[in-house]
PDB file of C-alpha atoms in Angstrom:
ATOM      1  CA  MET A   1      21.579  53.330 -49.795  1.00 92.00           C
ATOM      2  CA  ILE A   2      22.164  56.530 -51.222  1.00 95.00           C
ATOM      3  CA  ARG A   3      20.309  59.748 -51.098  1.00 96.00           C
ATOM      4  CA  ILE A   4      19.739  61.688 -54.271  1.00 95.00           C
ATOM      5  CA  ALA A   5      18.210  65.168 -54.389  1.00 94.00           C
ATOM      6  CA  ASN A   6      17.328  66.998 -57.691  1.00 91.00           C
ATOM      7  CA  GLY A   7      17.414  70.876 -57.223  1.00 87.00           C
ATOM      8  CA  GLN A   8      16.813  71.874 -60.683  1.00 84.00           C
ATOM      9  CA  GLY A   9      13.908  71.222 -63.294  1.00 81.00           C
ATOM     10  CA  PHE A  10      14.733  73.852 -65.989  1.00 81.00           C
ATOM     11  CA  TRP A  11      17.195  76.614 -66.886  1.00 83.00           C
ATOM     12  CA  GLY A  12      15.839  79.712 -64.816  1.00 81.00           C
ATOM     13  CA  ASP A  13      14.686  77.614 -61.941  1.00 83.00           C
ATOM     14  CA  SER A  14      15.281  78.793 -58.472  1.00 87.00           C
ATOM     15  CA  VAL A  15      18.840  78.477 -57.291  1.00 88.00           C
ATOM     16  CA  GLU A  16      17.685  78.488 -53.611  1.00 92.00           C
ATOM     17  CA  ALA A  17      16.268  74.882 -53.595  1.00 93.00           C
ATOM     18  CA  PRO A  18      19.502  73.128 -54.542  1.00 94.00           C
ATOM     19  CA  VAL A  19      21.336  75.330 -51.967  1.00 96.00           C
ATOM     20  CA  GLU A  20      18.674  74.459 -49.367  1.00 95.00           C
ATOM     21  CA  GLN A  21      18.962  70.781 -50.385  1.00 95.00           C
ATOM     22  CA  VAL A  22      22.767  70.811 -49.772  1.00 96.00           C
ATOM     23  CA  ARG A  23      22.742  72.608 -46.677  1.00 95.00           C
ATOM     24  CA  ARG A  24      19.765  71.083 -44.920  1.00 92.00           C
ATOM     25  CA  GLY A  25      19.259  67.442 -46.143  1.00 87.00           C
ATOM     26  CA  PRO A  26      21.464  64.689 -45.590  1.00 94.00           C
ATOM     27  CA  ILE A  27      22.186  63.716 -49.300  1.00 96.00           C
ATOM     28  CA  ASP A  28      24.891  62.038 -51.135  1.00 97.00           C
ATOM     29  CA  TYR A  29      24.211  63.371 -54.673  1.00 97.00           C
ATOM     30  CA  LEU A  30      22.702  66.640 -56.078  1.00 97.00           C
ATOM     31  CA  THR A  31      21.537  66.268 -59.629  1.00 96.00           C
ATOM     32  CA  LEU A  32      20.479  69.402 -61.679  1.00 94.00           C
ATOM     33  CA  ASP A  33      18.510  69.351 -65.034  1.00 92.00           C
ATOM     34  CA  TYR A  34      18.723  72.599 -67.133  1.00 90.00           C
ATOM     35  CA  LEU A  35      18.169  71.673 -70.527  1.00 87.00           C
ATOM     36  CA  ALA A  36      14.926  71.690 -72.729  1.00 82.00           C
ATOM     37  CA  GLU A  37      15.319  71.701 -76.612  1.00 78.00           C
ATOM     38  CA  VAL A  38      14.521  75.581 -76.739  1.00 83.00           C
ATOM     39  CA  THR A  39      17.261  75.912 -74.144  1.00 87.00           C
ATOM     40  CA  MET A  40      19.848  74.176 -76.365  1.00 84.00           C
ATOM     41  CA  SER A  41      19.061  76.675 -79.290  1.00 82.00           C
ATOM     42  CA  ILE A  42      19.326  79.720 -76.841  1.00 88.00           C
ATOM     43  CA  MET A  43      22.618  78.478 -75.639  1.00 90.00           C
ATOM     44  CA  GLN A  44      23.806  77.853 -79.203  1.00 86.00           C
ATOM     45  CA  LYS A  45      23.004  81.615 -80.107  1.00 88.00           C
ATOM     46  CA  GLN A  46      24.804  82.636 -77.025  1.00 93.00           C
ATOM     47  CA  ARG A  47      27.948  80.861 -77.947  1.00 91.00           C
ATOM     48  CA  ALA A  48      27.890  82.039 -81.508  1.00 89.00           C
ATOM     49  CA  ARG A  49      28.117  85.499 -79.963  1.00 94.00           C
ATOM     50  CA  ASP A  50      30.691  84.650 -77.338  1.00 95.00           C
ATOM     51  CA  PRO A  51      32.768  81.371 -77.746  1.00 93.00           C
ATOM     52  CA  ARG A  52      33.046  81.325 -73.934  1.00 94.00           C
ATOM     53  CA  ALA A  53      29.151  81.324 -73.343  1.00 95.00           C
ATOM     54  CA  GLY A  54      26.533  78.660 -73.954  1.00 94.00           C
ATOM     55  CA  TYR A  55      26.342  77.137 -70.571  1.00 95.00           C
ATOM     56  CA  ALA A  56      24.035  77.621 -67.435  1.00 94.00           C
ATOM     57  CA  ARG A  57      25.836  80.321 -65.619  1.00 94.00           C
ATOM     58  CA  ASP A  58      23.585  80.228 -62.500  1.00 94.00           C
ATOM     59  CA  PHE A  59      24.844  76.847 -62.053  1.00 96.00           C
ATOM     60  CA  VAL A  60      28.285  77.999 -61.304  1.00 96.00           C
ATOM     61  CA  GLU A  61      27.069  80.723 -59.135  1.00 95.00           C
ATOM     62  CA  MET A  62      25.166  78.079 -57.140  1.00 96.00           C
ATOM     63  CA  ILE A  63      28.129  75.914 -56.911  1.00 97.00           C
ATOM     64  CA  ALA A  64      30.166  78.907 -55.508  1.00 97.00           C
ATOM     65  CA  ARG A  65      27.716  79.287 -52.670  1.00 97.00           C
ATOM     66  CA  VAL A  66      27.885  75.696 -51.436  1.00 97.00           C
ATOM     67  CA  LEU A  67      31.472  74.878 -52.087  1.00 97.00           C
ATOM     68  CA  PRO A  68      32.147  74.506 -48.080  1.00 97.00           C
ATOM     69  CA  ASP A  69      29.224  71.993 -47.863  1.00 96.00           C
ATOM     70  CA  LEU A  70      30.134  69.915 -50.875  1.00 97.00           C
ATOM     71  CA  ALA A  71      33.919  69.599 -49.459  1.00 96.00           C
ATOM     72  CA  SER A  72      33.117  69.003 -45.947  1.00 95.00           C
ATOM     73  CA  ARG A  73      30.332  66.347 -46.654  1.00 95.00           C
ATOM     74  CA  ASN A  74      31.815  64.901 -50.021  1.00 95.00           C
ATOM     75  CA  ILE A  75      28.434  65.567 -51.566  1.00 97.00           C
ATOM     76  CA  LYS A  76      28.746  64.841 -55.517  1.00 98.00           C
ATOM     77  CA  VAL A  77      26.924  67.021 -58.071  1.00 98.00           C
ATOM     78  CA  ILE A  78      25.855  65.921 -61.399  1.00 98.00           C
ATOM     79  CA  ALA A  79      24.381  68.549 -63.843  1.00 97.00           C
ATOM     80  CA  ASN A  80      23.856  68.813 -67.592  1.00 95.00           C
ATOM     81  CA  ALA A  81      24.634  72.609 -67.062  1.00 95.00           C
ATOM     82  CA  GLY A  82      27.339  72.346 -69.599  1.00 95.00           C
ATOM     83  CA  GLY A  83      24.616  73.055 -72.301  1.00 93.00           C
ATOM     84  CA  VAL A  84      26.554  73.575 -75.587  1.00 92.00           C
ATOM     85  CA  ASN A  85      29.747  74.363 -74.066  1.00 94.00           C
ATOM     86  CA  PRO A  86      30.742  71.982 -71.141  1.00 95.00           C
ATOM     87  CA  GLU A  87      34.479  72.952 -71.328  1.00 95.00           C
ATOM     88  CA  SER A  88      33.620  76.772 -70.617  1.00 97.00           C
ATOM     89  CA  CYS A  89      31.375  75.678 -67.714  1.00 97.00           C
ATOM     90  CA  ARG A  90      34.289  73.330 -66.625  1.00 97.00           C
ATOM     91  CA  ALA A  91      36.660  76.566 -66.871  1.00 97.00           C
ATOM     92  CA  ALA A  92      34.188  78.639 -64.922  1.00 98.00           C
ATOM     93  CA  LEU A  93      33.813  76.084 -62.091  1.00 98.00           C
ATOM     94  CA  GLU A  94      37.599  75.986 -61.768  1.00 97.00           C
ATOM     95  CA  ASP A  95      37.646  79.752 -61.313  1.00 97.00           C
ATOM     96  CA  VAL A  96      35.132  79.807 -58.758  1.00 97.00           C
ATOM     97  CA  ILE A  97      36.674  77.008 -56.753  1.00 97.00           C
ATOM     98  CA  ARG A  98      40.161  78.687 -56.959  1.00 97.00           C
ATOM     99  CA  LYS A  99      38.679  82.125 -55.821  1.00 97.00           C
ATOM    100  CA  GLY A 100      36.899  80.144 -52.976  1.00 96.00           C
ATOM    101  CA  GLY A 101      40.006  78.721 -51.719  1.00 96.00           C
ATOM    102  CA  PHE A 102      39.442  75.304 -52.508  1.00 96.00           C
ATOM    103  CA  ALA A 103      41.843  74.809 -55.230  1.00 93.00           C
ATOM    104  CA  GLY A 104      42.880  71.180 -55.573  1.00 91.00           C
ATOM    105  CA  LYS A 105      40.020  70.080 -53.402  1.00 93.00           C
ATOM    106  CA  PHE A 106      37.511  69.136 -56.201  1.00 96.00           C
ATOM    107  CA  LYS A 107      37.998  66.748 -59.192  1.00 97.00           C
ATOM    108  CA  LEU A 108      35.756  67.838 -62.182  1.00 98.00           C
ATOM    109  CA  GLY A 109      34.474  65.639 -64.881  1.00 97.00           C
ATOM    110  CA  VAL A 110      33.125  66.579 -68.166  1.00 97.00           C
ATOM    111  CA  VAL A 111      30.852  64.561 -70.496  1.00 96.00           C
ATOM    112  CA  ALA A 112      31.118  66.047 -73.913  1.00 92.00           C
ATOM    113  CA  GLY A 113      30.738  65.083 -77.460  1.00 92.00           C
ATOM    114  CA  ASP A 114      26.867  65.462 -77.702  1.00 92.00           C
ATOM    115  CA  ASP A 115      26.868  68.541 -80.116  1.00 88.00           C
ATOM    116  CA  ILE A 116      27.022  67.240 -83.796  1.00 91.00           C
ATOM    117  CA  LEU A 117      25.890  70.631 -85.265  1.00 87.00           C
ATOM    118  CA  ALA A 118      29.102  70.782 -87.117  1.00 90.00           C
ATOM    119  CA  ARG A 119      28.418  67.202 -88.583  1.00 93.00           C
ATOM    120  CA  LEU A 120      25.096  67.951 -90.142  1.00 94.00           C
ATOM    121  CA  PRO A 121      26.365  68.686 -93.576  1.00 94.00           C
ATOM    122  CA  GLU A 122      28.637  65.666 -93.524  1.00 94.00           C
ATOM    123  CA  LEU A 123      25.669  63.284 -92.495  1.00 93.00           C
ATOM    124  CA  VAL A 124      23.521  64.685 -95.129  1.00 93.00           C
ATOM    125  CA  ASP A 125      26.042  64.294 -97.834  1.00 93.00           C
ATOM    126  CA  LYS A 126      26.372  60.589 -96.802  1.00 94.00           C
ATOM    127  CA  GLY A 127      22.568  60.243 -97.431  1.00 92.00           C
ATOM    128  CA  ILE A 128      21.328  60.356 -94.020  1.00 92.00           C
ATOM    129  CA  ALA A 129      17.967  62.126 -94.440  1.00 92.00           C
ATOM    130  CA  LEU A 130      16.957  62.858 -90.874  1.00 91.00           C
ATOM    131  CA  LYS A 131      13.428  63.438 -91.899  1.00 93.00           C
ATOM    132  CA  ASN A 132      10.899  65.287 -89.987  1.00 93.00           C
ATOM    133  CA  MET A 133       8.783  62.931 -88.202  1.00 92.00           C
ATOM    134  CA  ASP A 134       5.661  64.766 -88.833  1.00 93.00           C
ATOM    135  CA  THR A 135       6.059  66.183 -92.555  1.00 94.00           C
ATOM    136  CA  GLY A 136       8.759  63.707 -93.906  1.00 94.00           C
ATOM    137  CA  GLU A 137      10.894  66.822 -95.113  1.00 94.00           C
ATOM    138  CA  PRO A 138      14.622  65.852 -95.045  1.00 94.00           C
ATOM    139  CA  LEU A 139      16.867  67.853 -92.655  1.00 93.00           C
ATOM    140  CA  SER A 140      18.667  69.217 -95.986  1.00 93.00           C
ATOM    141  CA  SER A 141      15.467  71.541 -96.563  1.00 93.00           C
ATOM    142  CA  VAL A 142      16.052  73.558 -93.368  1.00 93.00           C
ATOM    143  CA  LEU A 143      19.943  72.732 -92.848  1.00 93.00           C
ATOM    144  CA  SER A 144      20.855  76.441 -93.052  1.00 91.00           C
ATOM    145  CA  ARG A 145      18.467  77.441 -90.226  1.00 89.00           C
ATOM    146  CA  VAL A 146      19.495  74.725 -87.903  1.00 87.00           C
ATOM    147  CA  GLN A 147      20.773  76.090 -84.734  1.00 77.00           C
ATOM    148  CA  SER A 148      21.564  73.152 -82.609  1.00 79.00           C
ATOM    149  CA  ALA A 149      21.899  69.549 -83.009  1.00 86.00           C
ATOM    150  CA  ASN A 150      22.674  67.181 -80.063  1.00 87.00           C
ATOM    151  CA  VAL A 151      22.685  63.509 -79.481  1.00 91.00           C
ATOM    152  CA  TYR A 152      21.233  62.460 -76.014  1.00 91.00           C
ATOM    153  CA  PHE A 153      24.026  60.720 -73.711  1.00 93.00           C
ATOM    154  CA  GLY A 154      22.865  58.279 -71.085  1.00 93.00           C
ATOM    155  CA  ALA A 155      24.080  57.587 -67.646  1.00 96.00           C
ATOM    156  CA  ARG A 156      27.098  55.440 -68.616  1.00 96.00           C
ATOM    157  CA  PRO A 157      29.551  58.248 -69.452  1.00 97.00           C
ATOM    158  CA  ILE A 158      28.535  60.261 -66.206  1.00 98.00           C
ATOM    159  CA  ALA A 159      29.125  56.864 -64.141  1.00 98.00           C
ATOM    160  CA  GLN A 160      32.479  56.656 -65.747  1.00 97.00           C
ATOM    161  CA  ALA A 161      33.641  60.047 -64.763  1.00 98.00           C
ATOM    162  CA  LEU A 162      32.385  59.161 -61.066  1.00 98.00           C
ATOM    163  CA  ALA A 163      34.505  55.914 -61.276  1.00 98.00           C
ATOM    164  CA  GLN A 164      37.476  57.968 -62.022  1.00 97.00           C
ATOM    165  CA  GLY A 165      37.053  60.287 -58.766  1.00 97.00           C
ATOM    166  CA  ALA A 166      34.931  63.161 -60.223  1.00 98.00           C
ATOM    167  CA  GLN A 167      32.736  64.821 -57.472  1.00 98.00           C
ATOM    168  CA  ILE A 168      31.289  67.532 -59.875  1.00 98.00           C
ATOM    169  CA  VAL A 169      30.235  65.996 -63.339  1.00 98.00           C
ATOM    170  CA  VAL A 170      29.283  68.495 -65.861  1.00 97.00           C
ATOM    171  CA  THR A 171      27.624  67.218 -69.102  1.00 96.00           C
ATOM    172  CA  GLY A 172      25.911  68.477 -72.198  1.00 94.00           C
ATOM    173  CA  ARG A 173      22.691  66.913 -73.685  1.00 92.00           C
ATOM    174  CA  THR A 174      22.008  64.140 -71.307  1.00 92.00           C
ATOM    175  CA  THR A 175      18.807  62.040 -70.762  1.00 90.00           C
ATOM    176  CA  ASP A 176      16.738  63.542 -67.817  1.00 87.00           C
ATOM    177  CA  THR A 177      17.122  60.259 -66.030  1.00 92.00           C
ATOM    178  CA  GLY A 178      20.666  59.836 -66.710  1.00 94.00           C
ATOM    179  CA  VAL A 179      22.027  62.214 -64.188  1.00 94.00           C
ATOM    180  CA  ALA A 180      20.264  60.102 -61.168  1.00 95.00           C
ATOM    181  CA  LEU A 181      20.775  56.900 -62.820  1.00 96.00           C
ATOM    182  CA  ALA A 182      24.558  57.397 -63.033  1.00 97.00           C
ATOM    183  CA  ALA A 183      24.778  57.696 -59.484  1.00 97.00           C
ATOM    184  CA  MET A 184      23.145  54.506 -58.831  1.00 97.00           C
ATOM    185  CA  ILE A 185      25.253  52.678 -61.554  1.00 98.00           C
ATOM    186  CA  HIS A 186      28.299  54.081 -59.897  1.00 98.00           C
ATOM    187  CA  GLU A 187      27.427  53.189 -56.403  1.00 97.00           C
ATOM    188  CA  PHE A 188      25.920  49.763 -56.776  1.00 97.00           C
ATOM    189  CA  LYS A 189      27.873  48.670 -59.721  1.00 97.00           C
ATOM    190  CA  TRP A 190      25.170  47.591 -61.822  1.00 97.00           C
ATOM    191  CA  ALA A 191      26.050  45.773 -65.141  1.00 97.00           C
ATOM    192  CA  GLU A 192      25.257  47.026 -68.569  1.00 95.00           C
ATOM    193  CA  ASP A 193      22.859  44.178 -68.752  1.00 96.00           C
ATOM    194  CA  ALA A 194      21.135  44.525 -65.394  1.00 97.00           C
ATOM    195  CA  TRP A 195      18.095  45.276 -67.019  1.00 96.00           C
ATOM    196  CA  ASP A 196      15.679  44.908 -64.018  1.00 97.00           C
ATOM    197  CA  LEU A 197      17.827  47.262 -61.790  1.00 97.00           C
ATOM    198  CA  LEU A 198      18.448  49.628 -64.566  1.00 96.00           C
ATOM    199  CA  ALA A 199      14.906  50.000 -65.227  1.00 96.00           C
ATOM    200  CA  ALA A 200      14.065  50.692 -61.635  1.00 95.00           C
ATOM    201  CA  GLY A 201      16.749  53.124 -61.448  1.00 95.00           C
ATOM    202  CA  THR A 202      15.311  54.944 -64.643  1.00 94.00           C
ATOM    203  CA  VAL A 203      12.076  55.109 -62.988  1.00 93.00           C
ATOM    204  CA  ALA A 204      13.603  56.394 -59.858  1.00 89.00           C
ATOM    205  CA  GLY A 205      15.442  58.919 -62.009  1.00 85.00           C
ATOM    206  CA  HIS A 206      11.844  60.396 -63.342  1.00 80.00           C
ATOM    207  CA  THR A 207      10.803  60.811 -59.960  1.00 76.00           C
ATOM    208  CA  VAL A 208      13.930  62.559 -58.314  1.00 64.00           C
TER     209      VAL A 208
END
């Protein structure tokens, strides 16, 4: 049995809930979901102004508050707080971990590669229309105005990071259920074709 708590439903949600869940609840995993489609565009604009920006800074601040609890009880954290800049989020986490006196105590995992904004011209040139589902207009008609473009990763890359020993895993664009399902895949060693188990985990991920 594993206990998974979800402490965030959107970017800007209260940081007190995840802090309370870590400190008061007997949990094994804390998952946090920050990203809506509009959030990705906002973060993309932030990164355009500052190459170090583009992630959920309040996530880093929250982690700084609960570091002693995470360390003493080995609670694992999975969050898509990396937004459009997971590596900067990782760097910020490393900084607060060091300042908190926990250098070397946490192994961080990053799931990146979901951002395909720079590849859009290449895809269009290859004849991939990426038509609007409602109007049928090709992406090329609005390409110059596109602010963000991301693919959705599922749970497997996160589970792989956990298998490599990561205690805190930061991702970019990931399915809402993936952050919880990854913990189940890792803990219960579910195979890629264990469809009934994966379906049950996905449903559980929706309710977490």
